[in-house]
Each structure stands twice: as C-alpha cells, then as structure tokens.
PDB file of C-alpha atoms in Angstrom:
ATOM      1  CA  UNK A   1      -9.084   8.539 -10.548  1.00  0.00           C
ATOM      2  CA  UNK A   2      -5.789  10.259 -10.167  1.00  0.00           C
ATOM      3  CA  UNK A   3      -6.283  10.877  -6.681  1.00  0.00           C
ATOM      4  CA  UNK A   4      -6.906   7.071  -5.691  1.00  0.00           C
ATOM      5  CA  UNK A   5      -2.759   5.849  -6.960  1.00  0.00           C
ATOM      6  CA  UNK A   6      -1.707   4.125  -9.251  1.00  0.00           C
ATOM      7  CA  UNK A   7      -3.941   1.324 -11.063  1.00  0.00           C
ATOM      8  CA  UNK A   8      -2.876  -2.343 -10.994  1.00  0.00           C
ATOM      9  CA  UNK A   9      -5.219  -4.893 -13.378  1.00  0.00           C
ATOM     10  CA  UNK A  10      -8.442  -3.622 -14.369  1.00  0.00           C
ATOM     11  CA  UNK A  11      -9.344  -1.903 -11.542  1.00  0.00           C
ATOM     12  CA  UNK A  12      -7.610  -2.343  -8.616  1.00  0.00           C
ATOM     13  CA  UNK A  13      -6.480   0.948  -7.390  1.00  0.00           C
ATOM     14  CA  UNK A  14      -3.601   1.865  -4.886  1.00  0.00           C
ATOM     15  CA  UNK A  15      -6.287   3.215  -2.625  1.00  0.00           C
ATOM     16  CA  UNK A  16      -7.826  -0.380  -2.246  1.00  0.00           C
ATOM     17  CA  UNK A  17      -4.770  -1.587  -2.085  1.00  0.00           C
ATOM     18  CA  UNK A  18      -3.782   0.495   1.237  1.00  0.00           C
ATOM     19  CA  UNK A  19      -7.310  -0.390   2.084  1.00  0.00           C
ATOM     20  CA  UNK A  20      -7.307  -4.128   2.444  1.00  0.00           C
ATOM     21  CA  UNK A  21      -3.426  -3.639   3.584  1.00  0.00           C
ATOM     22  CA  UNK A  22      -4.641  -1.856   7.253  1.00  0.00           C
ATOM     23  CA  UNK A  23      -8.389  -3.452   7.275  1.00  0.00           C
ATOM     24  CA  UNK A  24      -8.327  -6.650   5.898  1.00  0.00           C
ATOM     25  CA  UNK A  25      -4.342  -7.505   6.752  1.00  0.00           C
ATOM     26  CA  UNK A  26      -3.514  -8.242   3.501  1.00  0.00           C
ATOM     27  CA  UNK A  27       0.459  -8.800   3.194  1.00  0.00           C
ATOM     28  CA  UNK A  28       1.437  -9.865   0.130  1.00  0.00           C
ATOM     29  CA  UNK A  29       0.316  -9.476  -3.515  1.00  0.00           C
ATOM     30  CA  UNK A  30      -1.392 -12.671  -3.699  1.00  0.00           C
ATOM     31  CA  UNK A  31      -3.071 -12.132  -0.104  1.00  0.00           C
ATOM     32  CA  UNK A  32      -5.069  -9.763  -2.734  1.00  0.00           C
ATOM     33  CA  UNK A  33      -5.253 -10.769  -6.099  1.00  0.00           C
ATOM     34  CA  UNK A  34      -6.337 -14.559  -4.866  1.00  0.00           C
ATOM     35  CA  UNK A  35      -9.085 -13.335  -2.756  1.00  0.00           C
ATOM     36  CA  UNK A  36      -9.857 -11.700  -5.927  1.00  0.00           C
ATOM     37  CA  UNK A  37     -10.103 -15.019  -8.246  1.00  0.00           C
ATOM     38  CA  UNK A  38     -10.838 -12.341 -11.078  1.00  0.00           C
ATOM     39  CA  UNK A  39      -7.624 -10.661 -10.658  1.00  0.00           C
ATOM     40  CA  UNK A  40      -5.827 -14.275  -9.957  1.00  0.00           C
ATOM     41  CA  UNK A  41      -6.998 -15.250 -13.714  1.00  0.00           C
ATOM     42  CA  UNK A  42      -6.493 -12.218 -15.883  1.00  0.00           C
ATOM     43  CA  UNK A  43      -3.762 -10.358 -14.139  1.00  0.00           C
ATOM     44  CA  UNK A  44      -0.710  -9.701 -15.895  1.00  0.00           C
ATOM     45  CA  UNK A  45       2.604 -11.164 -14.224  1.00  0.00           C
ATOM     46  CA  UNK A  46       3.913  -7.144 -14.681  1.00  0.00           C
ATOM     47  CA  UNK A  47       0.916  -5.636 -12.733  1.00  0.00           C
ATOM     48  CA  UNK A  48       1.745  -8.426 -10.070  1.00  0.00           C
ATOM     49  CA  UNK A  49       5.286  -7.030  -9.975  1.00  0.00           C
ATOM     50  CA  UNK A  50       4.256  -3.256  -9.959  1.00  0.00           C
ATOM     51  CA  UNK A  51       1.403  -4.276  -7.390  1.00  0.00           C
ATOM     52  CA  UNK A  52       4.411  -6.312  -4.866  1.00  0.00           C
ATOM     53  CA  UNK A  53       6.524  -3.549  -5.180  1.00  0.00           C
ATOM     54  CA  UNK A  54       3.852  -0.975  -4.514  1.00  0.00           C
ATOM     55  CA  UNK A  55       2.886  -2.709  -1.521  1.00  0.00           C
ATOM     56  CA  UNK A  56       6.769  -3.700  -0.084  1.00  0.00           C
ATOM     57  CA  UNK A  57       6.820   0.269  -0.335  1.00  0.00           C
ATOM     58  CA  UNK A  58       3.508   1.677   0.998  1.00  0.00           C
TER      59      UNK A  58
END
C-alpha cells in the first residue's frame, strides 16, 4: 500500500488519483469524488482538502 501514495477516504489512493488525473481528465477534487457518489457521501471535508491539495500539487 505504501507504494501507491497517500490514502484519501476509504480507499482512494494517490495512485488512482494520478490515474483518473492523465486518463480520465479529472481536474478537480470533486471531478473525482462525485463520479464516485460513495466518496461524495461519506468523505470527510479534511480528506477533500488533503485530496485538492494533493492534486493542485501532483
């Protein structure tokens, strides 16, 4: 697991992240966690920070 970044939610890992960033042209954190409706409804408001900021960075 350490070798897939840092984990944002349950299991949505920085790897997927960088995934669906270059393949699926996913901009911003709620391009992601909305086309995720699990991650839109139990997310916590400080993974959707750490998960914007990861993403304004990567």
């Amino acid at each position: 697991m350490d070798d897939l970044g840092p984990v944002f939610g349950d299991d949505l890992t920085g790897a997927e992240v960088r995934y669906l960033m270059r393949e699926e042209f996913a901009r911003f954190a709620d391009d992601i966690v909305w086309r995720r409706s699990k991650f839109g409804l139990t997310m916590s408001r400080q993974d959707r920070g750490a998960l914007a900021t990861f993403m304004a960075t990567a």
